[in-house]
Tab-separated table of C-alpha atoms in Angstrom:
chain	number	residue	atom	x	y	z
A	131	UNK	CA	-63.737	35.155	96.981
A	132	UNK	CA	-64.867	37.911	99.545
A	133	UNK	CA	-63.776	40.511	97.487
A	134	UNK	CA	-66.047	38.832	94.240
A	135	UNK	CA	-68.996	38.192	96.686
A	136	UNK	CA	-68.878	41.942	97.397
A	137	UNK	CA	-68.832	43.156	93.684
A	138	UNK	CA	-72.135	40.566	93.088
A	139	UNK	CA	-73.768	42.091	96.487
A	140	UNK	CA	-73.055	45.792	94.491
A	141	UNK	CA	-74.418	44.194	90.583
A	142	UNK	CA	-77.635	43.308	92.330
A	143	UNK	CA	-78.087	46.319	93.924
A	144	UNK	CA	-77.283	48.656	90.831
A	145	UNK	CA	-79.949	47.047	88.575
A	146	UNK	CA	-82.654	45.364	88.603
A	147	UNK	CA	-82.650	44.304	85.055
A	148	UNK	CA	-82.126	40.624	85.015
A	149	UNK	CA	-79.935	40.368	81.722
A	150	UNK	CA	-77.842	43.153	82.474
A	151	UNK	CA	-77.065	41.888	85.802
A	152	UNK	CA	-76.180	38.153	83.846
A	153	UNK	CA	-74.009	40.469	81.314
A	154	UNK	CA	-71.904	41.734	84.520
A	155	UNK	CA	-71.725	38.533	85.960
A	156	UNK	CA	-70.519	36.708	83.111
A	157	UNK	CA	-67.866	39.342	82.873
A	158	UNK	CA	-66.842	39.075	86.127
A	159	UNK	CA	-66.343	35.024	86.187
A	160	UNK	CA	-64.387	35.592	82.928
A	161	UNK	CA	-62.121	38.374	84.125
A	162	UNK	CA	-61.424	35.965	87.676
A	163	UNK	CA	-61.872	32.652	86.528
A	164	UNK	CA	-64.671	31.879	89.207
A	165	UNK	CA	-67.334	29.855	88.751
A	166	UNK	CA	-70.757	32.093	89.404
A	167	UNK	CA	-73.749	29.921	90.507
A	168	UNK	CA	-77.282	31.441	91.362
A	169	UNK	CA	-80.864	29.082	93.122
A	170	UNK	CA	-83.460	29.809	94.681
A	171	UNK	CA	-84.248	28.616	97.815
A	172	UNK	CA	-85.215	24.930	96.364
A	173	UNK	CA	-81.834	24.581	94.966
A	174	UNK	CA	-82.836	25.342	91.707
A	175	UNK	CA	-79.620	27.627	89.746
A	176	UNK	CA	-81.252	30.619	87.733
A	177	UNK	CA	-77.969	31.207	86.306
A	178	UNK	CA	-74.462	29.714	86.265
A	179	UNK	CA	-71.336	30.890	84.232
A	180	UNK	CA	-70.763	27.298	83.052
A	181	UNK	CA	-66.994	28.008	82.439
A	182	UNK	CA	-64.254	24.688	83.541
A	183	UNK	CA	-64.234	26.006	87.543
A	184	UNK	CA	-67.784	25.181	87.783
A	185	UNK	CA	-68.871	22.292	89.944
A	186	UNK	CA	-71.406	19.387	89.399
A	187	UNK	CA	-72.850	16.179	91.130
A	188	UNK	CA	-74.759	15.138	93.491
A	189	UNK	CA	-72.376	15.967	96.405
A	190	UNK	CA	-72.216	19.702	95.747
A	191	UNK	CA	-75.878	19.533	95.189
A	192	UNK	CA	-75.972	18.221	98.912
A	193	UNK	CA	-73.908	20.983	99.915
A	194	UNK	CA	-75.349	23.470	98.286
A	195	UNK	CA	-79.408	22.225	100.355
A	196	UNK	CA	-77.095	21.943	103.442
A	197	UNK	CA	-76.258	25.873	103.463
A	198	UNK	CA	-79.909	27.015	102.538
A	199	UNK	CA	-81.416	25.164	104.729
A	200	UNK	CA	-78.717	26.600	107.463
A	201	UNK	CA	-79.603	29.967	107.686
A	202	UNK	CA	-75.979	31.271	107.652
A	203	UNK	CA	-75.359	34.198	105.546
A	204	UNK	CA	-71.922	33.047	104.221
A	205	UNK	CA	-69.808	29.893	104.332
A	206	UNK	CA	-67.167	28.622	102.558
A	207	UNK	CA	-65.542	24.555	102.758
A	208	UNK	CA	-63.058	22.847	100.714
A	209	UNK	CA	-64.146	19.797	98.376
A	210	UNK	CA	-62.773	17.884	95.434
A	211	UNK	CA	-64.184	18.967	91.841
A	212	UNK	CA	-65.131	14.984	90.121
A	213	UNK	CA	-64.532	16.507	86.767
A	214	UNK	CA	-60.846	17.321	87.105
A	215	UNK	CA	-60.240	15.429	90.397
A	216	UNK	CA	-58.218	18.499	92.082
A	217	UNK	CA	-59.099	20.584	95.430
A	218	UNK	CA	-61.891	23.448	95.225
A	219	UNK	CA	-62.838	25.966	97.545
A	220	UNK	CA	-66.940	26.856	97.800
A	221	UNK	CA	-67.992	30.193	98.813
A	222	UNK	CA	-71.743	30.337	99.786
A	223	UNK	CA	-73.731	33.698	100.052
A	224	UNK	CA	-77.373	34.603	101.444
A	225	UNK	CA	-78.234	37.349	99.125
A	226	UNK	CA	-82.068	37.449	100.441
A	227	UNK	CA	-84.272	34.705	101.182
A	228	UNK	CA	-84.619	33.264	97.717
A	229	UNK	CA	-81.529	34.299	96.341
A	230	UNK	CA	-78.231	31.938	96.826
A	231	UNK	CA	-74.942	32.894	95.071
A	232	UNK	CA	-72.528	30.021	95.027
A	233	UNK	CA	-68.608	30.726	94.069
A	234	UNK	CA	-66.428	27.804	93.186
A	235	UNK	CA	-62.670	28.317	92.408
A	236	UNK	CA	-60.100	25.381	91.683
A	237	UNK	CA	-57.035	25.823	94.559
A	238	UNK	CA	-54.897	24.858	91.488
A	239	UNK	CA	-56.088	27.975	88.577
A	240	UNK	CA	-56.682	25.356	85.722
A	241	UNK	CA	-56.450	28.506	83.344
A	242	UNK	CA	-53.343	29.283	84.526
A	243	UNK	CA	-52.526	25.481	83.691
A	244	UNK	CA	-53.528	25.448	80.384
A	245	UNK	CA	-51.979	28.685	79.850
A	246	UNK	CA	-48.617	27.042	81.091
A	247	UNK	CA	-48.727	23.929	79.179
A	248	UNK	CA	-49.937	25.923	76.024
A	249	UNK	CA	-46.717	28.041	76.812
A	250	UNK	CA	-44.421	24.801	76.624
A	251	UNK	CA	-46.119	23.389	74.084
A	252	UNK	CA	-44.681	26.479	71.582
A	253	UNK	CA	-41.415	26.033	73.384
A	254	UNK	CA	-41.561	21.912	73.059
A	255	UNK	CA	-42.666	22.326	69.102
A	256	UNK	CA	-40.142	24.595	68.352
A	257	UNK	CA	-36.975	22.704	69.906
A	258	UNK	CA	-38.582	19.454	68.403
A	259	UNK	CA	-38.629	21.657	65.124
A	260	UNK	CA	-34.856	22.648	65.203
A	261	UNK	CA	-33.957	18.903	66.569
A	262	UNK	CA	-36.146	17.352	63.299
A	263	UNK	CA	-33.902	19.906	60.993
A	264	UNK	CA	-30.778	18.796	62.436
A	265	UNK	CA	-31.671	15.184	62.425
A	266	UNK	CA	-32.991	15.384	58.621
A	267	UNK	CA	-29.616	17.835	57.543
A	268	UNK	CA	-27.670	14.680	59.040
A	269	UNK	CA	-29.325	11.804	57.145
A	270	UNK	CA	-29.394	13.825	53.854
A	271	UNK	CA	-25.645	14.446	54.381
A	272	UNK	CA	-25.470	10.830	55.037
A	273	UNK	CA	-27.186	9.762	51.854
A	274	UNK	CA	-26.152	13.060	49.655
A	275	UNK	CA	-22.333	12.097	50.484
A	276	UNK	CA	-22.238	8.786	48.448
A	277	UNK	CA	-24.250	9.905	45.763
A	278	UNK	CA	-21.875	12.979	44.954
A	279	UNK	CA	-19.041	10.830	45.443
A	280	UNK	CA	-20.488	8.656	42.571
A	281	UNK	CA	-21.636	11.401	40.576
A	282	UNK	CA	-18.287	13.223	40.731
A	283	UNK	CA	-16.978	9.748	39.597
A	284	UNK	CA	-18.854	9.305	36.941
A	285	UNK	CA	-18.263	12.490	35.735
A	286	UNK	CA	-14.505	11.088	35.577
A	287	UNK	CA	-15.732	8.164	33.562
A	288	UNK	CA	-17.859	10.719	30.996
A	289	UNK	CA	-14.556	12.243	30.036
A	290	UNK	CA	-12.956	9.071	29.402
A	291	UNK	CA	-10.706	7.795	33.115
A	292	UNK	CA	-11.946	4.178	33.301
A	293	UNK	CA	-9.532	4.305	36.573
A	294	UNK	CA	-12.378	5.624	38.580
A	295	UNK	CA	-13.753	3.339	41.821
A	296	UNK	CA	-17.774	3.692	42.366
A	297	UNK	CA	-17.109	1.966	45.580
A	298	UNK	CA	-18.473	3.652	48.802
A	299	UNK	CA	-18.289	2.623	52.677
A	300	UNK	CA	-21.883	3.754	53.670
A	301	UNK	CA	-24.071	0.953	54.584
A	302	UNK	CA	-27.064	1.818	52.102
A	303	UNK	CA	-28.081	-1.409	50.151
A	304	UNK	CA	-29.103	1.182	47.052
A	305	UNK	CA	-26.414	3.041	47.504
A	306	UNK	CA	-24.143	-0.113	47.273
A	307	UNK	CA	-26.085	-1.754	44.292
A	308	UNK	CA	-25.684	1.316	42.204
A	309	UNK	CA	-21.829	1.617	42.656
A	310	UNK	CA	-21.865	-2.497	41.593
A	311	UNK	CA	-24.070	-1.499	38.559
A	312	UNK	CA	-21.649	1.189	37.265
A	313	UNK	CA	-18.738	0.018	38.326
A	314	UNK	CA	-19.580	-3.278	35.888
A	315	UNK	CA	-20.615	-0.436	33.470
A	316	UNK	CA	-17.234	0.917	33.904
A	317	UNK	CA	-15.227	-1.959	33.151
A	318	UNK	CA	-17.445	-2.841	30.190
A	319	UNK	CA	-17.159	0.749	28.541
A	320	UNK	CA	-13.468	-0.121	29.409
A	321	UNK	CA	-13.529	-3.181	27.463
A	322	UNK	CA	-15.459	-1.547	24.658
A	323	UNK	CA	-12.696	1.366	24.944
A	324	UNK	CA	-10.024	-1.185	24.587
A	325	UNK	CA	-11.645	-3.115	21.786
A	326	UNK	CA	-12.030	0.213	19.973
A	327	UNK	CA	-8.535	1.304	19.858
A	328	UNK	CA	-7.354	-2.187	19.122
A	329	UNK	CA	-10.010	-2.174	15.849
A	330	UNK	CA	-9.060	0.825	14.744
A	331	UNK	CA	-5.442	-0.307	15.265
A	332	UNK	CA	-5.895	-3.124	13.368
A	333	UNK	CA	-8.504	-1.683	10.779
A	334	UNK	CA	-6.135	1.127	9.536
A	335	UNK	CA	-3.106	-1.450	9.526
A	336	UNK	CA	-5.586	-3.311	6.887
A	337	UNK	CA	-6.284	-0.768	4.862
A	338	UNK	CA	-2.437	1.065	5.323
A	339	UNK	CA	-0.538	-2.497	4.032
A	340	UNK	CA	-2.358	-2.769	0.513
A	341	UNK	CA	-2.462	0.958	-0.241
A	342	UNK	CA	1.076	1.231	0.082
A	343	UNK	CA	1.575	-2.051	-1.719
A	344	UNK	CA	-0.725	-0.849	-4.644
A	345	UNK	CA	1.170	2.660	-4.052
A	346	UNK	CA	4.087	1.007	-4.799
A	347	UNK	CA	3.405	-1.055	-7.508
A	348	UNK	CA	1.601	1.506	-9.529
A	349	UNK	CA	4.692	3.936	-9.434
A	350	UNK	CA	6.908	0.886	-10.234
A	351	UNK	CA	5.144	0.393	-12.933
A	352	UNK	CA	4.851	3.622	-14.025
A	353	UNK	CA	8.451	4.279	-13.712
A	354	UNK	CA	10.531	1.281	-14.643
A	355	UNK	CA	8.022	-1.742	-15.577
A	356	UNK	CA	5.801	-0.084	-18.132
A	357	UNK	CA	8.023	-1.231	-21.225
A	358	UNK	CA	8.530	-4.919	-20.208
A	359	UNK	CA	5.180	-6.711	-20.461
A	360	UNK	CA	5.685	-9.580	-18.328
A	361	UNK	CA	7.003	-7.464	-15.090
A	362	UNK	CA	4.349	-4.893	-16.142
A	363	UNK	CA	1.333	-7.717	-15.647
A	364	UNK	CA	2.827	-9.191	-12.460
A	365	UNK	CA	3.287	-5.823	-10.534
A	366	UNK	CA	-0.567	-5.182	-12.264
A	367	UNK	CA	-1.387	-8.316	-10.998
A	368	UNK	CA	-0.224	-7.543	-7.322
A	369	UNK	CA	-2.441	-4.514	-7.444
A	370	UNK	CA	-5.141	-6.283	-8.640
A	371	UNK	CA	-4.651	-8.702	-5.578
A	372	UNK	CA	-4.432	-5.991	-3.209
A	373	UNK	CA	-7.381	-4.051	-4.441
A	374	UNK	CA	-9.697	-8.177	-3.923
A	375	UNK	CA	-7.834	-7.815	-0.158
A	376	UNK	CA	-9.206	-4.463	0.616
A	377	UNK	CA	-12.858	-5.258	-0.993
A	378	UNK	CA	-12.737	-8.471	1.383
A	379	UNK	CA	-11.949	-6.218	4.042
A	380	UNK	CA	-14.742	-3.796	3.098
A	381	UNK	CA	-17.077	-6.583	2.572
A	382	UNK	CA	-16.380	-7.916	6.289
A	383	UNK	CA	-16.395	-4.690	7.984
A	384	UNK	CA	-19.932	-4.352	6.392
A	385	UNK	CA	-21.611	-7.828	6.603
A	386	UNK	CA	-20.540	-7.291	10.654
A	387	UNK	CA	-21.788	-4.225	11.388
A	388	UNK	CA	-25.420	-5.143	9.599
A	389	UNK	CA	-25.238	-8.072	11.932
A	390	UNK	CA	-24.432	-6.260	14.856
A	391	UNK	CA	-27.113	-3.807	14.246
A	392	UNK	CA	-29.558	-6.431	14.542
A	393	UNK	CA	-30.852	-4.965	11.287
A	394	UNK	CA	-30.540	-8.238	9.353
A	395	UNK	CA	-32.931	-10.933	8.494
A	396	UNK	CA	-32.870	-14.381	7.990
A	397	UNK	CA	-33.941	-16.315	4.704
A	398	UNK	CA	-34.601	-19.554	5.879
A	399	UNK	CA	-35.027	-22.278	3.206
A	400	UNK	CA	-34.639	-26.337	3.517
A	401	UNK	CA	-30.844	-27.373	1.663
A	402	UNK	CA	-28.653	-30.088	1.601
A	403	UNK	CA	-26.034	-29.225	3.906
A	404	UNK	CA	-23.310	-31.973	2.852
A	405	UNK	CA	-23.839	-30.892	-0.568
A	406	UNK	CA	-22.967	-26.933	0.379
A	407	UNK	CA	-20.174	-28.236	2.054
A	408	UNK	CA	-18.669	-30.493	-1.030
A	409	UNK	CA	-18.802	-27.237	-3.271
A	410	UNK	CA	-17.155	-25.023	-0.629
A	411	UNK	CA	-14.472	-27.992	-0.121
A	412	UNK	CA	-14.436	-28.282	-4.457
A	413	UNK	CA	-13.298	-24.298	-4.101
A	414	UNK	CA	-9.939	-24.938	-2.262
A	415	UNK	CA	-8.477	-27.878	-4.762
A	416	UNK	CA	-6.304	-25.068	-5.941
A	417	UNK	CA	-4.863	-24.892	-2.658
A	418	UNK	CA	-4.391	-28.960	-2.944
A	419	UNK	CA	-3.228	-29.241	-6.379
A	420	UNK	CA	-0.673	-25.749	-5.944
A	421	UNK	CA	0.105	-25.475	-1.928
A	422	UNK	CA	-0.505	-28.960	-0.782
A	423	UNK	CA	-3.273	-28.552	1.364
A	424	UNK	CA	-5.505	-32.123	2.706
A	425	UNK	CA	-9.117	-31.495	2.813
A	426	UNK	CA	-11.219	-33.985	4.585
A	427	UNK	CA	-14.663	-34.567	4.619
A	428	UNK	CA	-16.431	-37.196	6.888
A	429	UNK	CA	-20.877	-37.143	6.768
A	430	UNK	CA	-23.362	-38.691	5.579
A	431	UNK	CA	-24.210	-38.858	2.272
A	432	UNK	CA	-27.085	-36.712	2.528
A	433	UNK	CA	-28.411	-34.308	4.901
A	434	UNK	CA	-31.700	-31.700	4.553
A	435	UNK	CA	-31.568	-28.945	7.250
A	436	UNK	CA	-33.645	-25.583	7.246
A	437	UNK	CA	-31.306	-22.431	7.831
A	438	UNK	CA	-30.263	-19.284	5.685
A	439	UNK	CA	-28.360	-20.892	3.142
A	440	UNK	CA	-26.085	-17.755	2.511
A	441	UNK	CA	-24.948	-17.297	6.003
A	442	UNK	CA	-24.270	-21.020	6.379
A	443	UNK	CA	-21.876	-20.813	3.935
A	444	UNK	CA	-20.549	-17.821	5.015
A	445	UNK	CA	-19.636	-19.828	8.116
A	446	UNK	CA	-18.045	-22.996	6.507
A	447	UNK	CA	-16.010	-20.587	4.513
A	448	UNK	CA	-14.340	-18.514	7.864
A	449	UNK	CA	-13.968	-21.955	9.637
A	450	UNK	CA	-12.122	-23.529	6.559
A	451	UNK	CA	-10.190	-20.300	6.200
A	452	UNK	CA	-9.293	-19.799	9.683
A	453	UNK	CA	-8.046	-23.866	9.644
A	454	UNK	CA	-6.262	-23.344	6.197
A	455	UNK	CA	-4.117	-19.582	8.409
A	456	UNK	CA	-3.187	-21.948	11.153
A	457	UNK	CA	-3.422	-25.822	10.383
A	458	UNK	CA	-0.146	-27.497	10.633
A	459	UNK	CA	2.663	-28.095	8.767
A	460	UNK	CA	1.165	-31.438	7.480
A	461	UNK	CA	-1.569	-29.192	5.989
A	462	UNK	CA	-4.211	-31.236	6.986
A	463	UNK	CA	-7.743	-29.673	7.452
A	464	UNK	CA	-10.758	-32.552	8.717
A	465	UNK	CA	-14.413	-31.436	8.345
A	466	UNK	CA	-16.745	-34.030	10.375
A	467	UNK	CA	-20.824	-34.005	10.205
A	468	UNK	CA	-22.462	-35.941	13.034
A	469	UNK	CA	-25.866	-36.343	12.836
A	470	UNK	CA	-26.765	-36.781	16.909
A	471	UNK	CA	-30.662	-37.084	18.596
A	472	UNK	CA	-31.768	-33.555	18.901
A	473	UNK	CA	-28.931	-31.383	16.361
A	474	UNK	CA	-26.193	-32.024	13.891
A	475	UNK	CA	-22.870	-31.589	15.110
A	476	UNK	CA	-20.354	-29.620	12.163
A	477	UNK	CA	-16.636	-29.827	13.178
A	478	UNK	CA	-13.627	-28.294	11.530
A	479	UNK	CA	-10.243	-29.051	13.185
A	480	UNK	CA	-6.744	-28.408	11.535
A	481	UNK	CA	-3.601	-29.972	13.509
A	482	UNK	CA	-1.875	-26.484	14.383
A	483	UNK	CA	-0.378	-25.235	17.381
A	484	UNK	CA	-3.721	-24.654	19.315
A	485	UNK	CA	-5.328	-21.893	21.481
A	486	UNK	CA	-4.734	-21.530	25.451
A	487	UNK	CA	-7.908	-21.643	27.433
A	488	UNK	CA	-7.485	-18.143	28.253
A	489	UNK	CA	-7.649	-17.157	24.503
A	490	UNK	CA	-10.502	-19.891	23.550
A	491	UNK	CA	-13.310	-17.302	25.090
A	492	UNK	CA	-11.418	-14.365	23.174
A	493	UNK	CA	-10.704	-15.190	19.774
A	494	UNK	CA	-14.439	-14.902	19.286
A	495	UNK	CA	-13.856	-11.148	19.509
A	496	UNK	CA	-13.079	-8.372	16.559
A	497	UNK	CA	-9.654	-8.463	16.021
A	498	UNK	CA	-8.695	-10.445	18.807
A	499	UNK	CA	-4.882	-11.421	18.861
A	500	UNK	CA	-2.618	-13.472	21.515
A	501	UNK	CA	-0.613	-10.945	20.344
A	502	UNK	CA	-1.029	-7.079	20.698
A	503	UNK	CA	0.762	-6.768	17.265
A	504	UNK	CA	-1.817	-7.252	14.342
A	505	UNK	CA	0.104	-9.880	12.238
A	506	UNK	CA	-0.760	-12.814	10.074
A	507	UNK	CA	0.945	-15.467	8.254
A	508	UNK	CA	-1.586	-15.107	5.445
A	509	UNK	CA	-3.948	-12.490	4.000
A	510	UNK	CA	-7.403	-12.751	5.962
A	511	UNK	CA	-9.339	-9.795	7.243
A	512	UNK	CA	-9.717	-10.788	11.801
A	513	UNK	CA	-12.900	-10.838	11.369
A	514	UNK	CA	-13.965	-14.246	10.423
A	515	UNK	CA	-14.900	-15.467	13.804
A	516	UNK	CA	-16.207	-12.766	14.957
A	517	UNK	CA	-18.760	-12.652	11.820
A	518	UNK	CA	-18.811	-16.596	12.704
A	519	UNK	CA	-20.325	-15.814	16.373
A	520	UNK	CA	-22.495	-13.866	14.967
A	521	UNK	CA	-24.426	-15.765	11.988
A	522	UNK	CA	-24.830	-18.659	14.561
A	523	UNK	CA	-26.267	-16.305	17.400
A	524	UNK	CA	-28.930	-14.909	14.759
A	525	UNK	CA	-29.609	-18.771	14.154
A	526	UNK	CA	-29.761	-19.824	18.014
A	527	UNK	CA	-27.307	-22.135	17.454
A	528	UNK	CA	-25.068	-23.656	20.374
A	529	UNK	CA	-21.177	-23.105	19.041
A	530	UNK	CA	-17.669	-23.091	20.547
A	531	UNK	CA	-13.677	-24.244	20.329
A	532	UNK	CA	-11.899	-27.311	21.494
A	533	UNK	CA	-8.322	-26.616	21.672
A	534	UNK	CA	-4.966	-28.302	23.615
A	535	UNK	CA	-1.910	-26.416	22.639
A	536	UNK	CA	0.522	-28.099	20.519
A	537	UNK	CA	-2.621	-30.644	19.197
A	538	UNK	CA	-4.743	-28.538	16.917
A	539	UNK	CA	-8.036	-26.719	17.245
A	540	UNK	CA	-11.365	-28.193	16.500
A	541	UNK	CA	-14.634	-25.397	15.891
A	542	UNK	CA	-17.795	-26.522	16.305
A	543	UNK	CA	-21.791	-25.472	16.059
A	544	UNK	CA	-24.561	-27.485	16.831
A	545	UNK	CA	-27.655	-27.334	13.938
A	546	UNK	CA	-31.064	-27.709	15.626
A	547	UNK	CA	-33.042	-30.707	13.892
């Protein structure tokens, strides 16, 4: 503070030139960090350097009349700055008798401070830097880890391994709802898988049997049945039989996949129902007068409903069908019409062997067998239920099975009123 005091004493008495003696001073609190005050003998500053060492308030104001009105040429005390609250030592000077230089200086450099803490600042940004890239490297490895595990398992499941697990141990609820989601996906596309192989199985065992019948009986003809007329027109006839067979199958194939499309339309019209259901019944007295089949029918007289007409009797048709394959050996086939509050109840039992409860939700399926091994007593195409299912879903009406093994099956839909 001496040493400062000196270089002011020198400024002042190099110029005279009031701005160019500010300039230097200025300079000089900037290059120390001291706080340059100048009054006249009322206490009134001329000039101050107004950087942070300055001081203010009424007590340095007191201090500062205190050490004009003294005399002394130089003094110096300790007192404590109110702006920053830390120790600060004053350094009075008597330049002449109207000129007072005041130096203030903080005992603590608050520059230097700043210039620390600016100093750790970098350091404390840059470790908090590296420690946020660690931190966010381990949570994305912690949520990247279950999704490549799933992603490399589905990729399994793209090329056709339904034996792949989407299960993961990480406690993410996403994570965890998406391996649910395609693990169900997974064992549907399994099912689907499964219900493919089985219908091509079973398609090209339907279209293999009658070509090699008709095969067969067209050579047989040709080679050893062409003279005599009546073997001639039975093996033709076989063909003939064979050749209805496949365009049944055809037809089914086709009416099934325009209803599975979603594609089709219903023509709804108001019809007697028991009436459609006394011409199908009038179709099968060939199997009562030849194979000794027992239709009966049990309804009211008459009874108006408004569905598609065609696909109705598409249904009544399968049902009968399916109860003609497997009724038993009585040959019995019952056909009841209820007419209930809200729907009329149509029922077609037969007195076969029945379905287990574990079939009853399957049968409803394409091709669907107890057994792997596509065989039937009689000729029918495996799809009639399936077509069945869904005629009734396009109409929105409720249907199912009733079965007991050993006491027949009994098919049902409900016919909104």
């Amino acid at each position: 503070m001496d040493n400062i005091s000196k270089k002011i004493i020198s400024i002042y008495q190099e110029s005279s030139n009031p701005i160019l003696i500010q300039e230097k001073l200025a300079t000089l609190s900037y290059e120390t960090g001291i706080c340059i005050e100048i009054t006249n003998a009322y206490s009134q500053t001329s000039y101050t350097t107004n950087n942070k060492e300055c001081m203010k308030g009424s007590t340095f104001n007191n201090d500062k009349r205190n050490f004009i009105e003294s005399n002394q040429t130089t003094d110096q005390y300790l007192t404590i700055n109110p702006l920053f609250k830390n120790k600060t030592l004053i350094y009075a000077l008597k330049l002449d008798n109207s000129t007072y230089i005041f130096l203030s200086s903080s005992l603590v450099p608050i520059s230097s401070t700043i210039t620390i803490l600016k100093n750790q600042f970098i350091y404390v940004s840059i470790i908090v830097l590296l420690l946020s890239f660690a931190i966010a490297y381990f949570i994305s490895r912690h949520l990247s880890k279950p999704i490549v595990e799933i992603t490399k398992a589905a990729q399994k499941l793209a090329q056709g391994n339904y034996n792949v697990n989407f299960k993961t141990e990480e406690d993410i609820a996403e994570i965890n709802e998406l391996s649910t989601t395609l693990n169900y996906a997974k064992d549907e596309l399994s099912k689907t898988e499964e219900l493919r192989r089985d219908l091509m199985a079973n398609v090209s065992h339907d279209l293999k049997t009658p070509l090699t019948m008709i095969k067969a009986y067209a050579e047989m003809v040709k080679d050893l049945t062409y003279k005599d007329k009546q073997k001639r027109e039975a093996n033709l006839n076989v063909i003939i039989e064979e050749v209805d067979r496949l365009n049944h199958l055809v037809n089914d194939i086709l009416s099934l996949s325009v209803m599975e499309s979603k594609m089709i339309q219903l023509n709804i019209e108001e019809f007697d129902l028991i009436d459609l259901i006394q011409t199908i019944i009038n179709h099968y007295q060939i199997f009562e007068s030849t194979l000794d089949y027992h239709f009966e029918l049990k309804s009211p007289t008459k009874l108006l409903i408004k569905a598609d007409k065609h696909k109705i009797e598409q249904v009544m048709y399968n049902l009968i069908n399916n109860a003609i394959n497997y009724t038993g050996d009585d040959k019995k086939i019952f056909i009841k019409i209820t007419e209930e509050t809200q729907c009329i109840l149509v029922e077609v039992m037969d007195t076969g062997k029945g379905i287990s409860k574990i079939d009853q939700q399957k049968i409803w399926n394409k091709y669907y067998k107890t057994s792997k091994n596509h065989q039937r007593m009689t000729v029918g195409t495996g799809l009639g239920l399936a077509i069945v299912k869904n005629i009734l879903q396009l109409h929105n009406y409720e249907y199912g099975v009733k079965s007991k093994e050993g006491e027949g099956t009994t098919f049902h839909f409900k016919i909104k009123n």
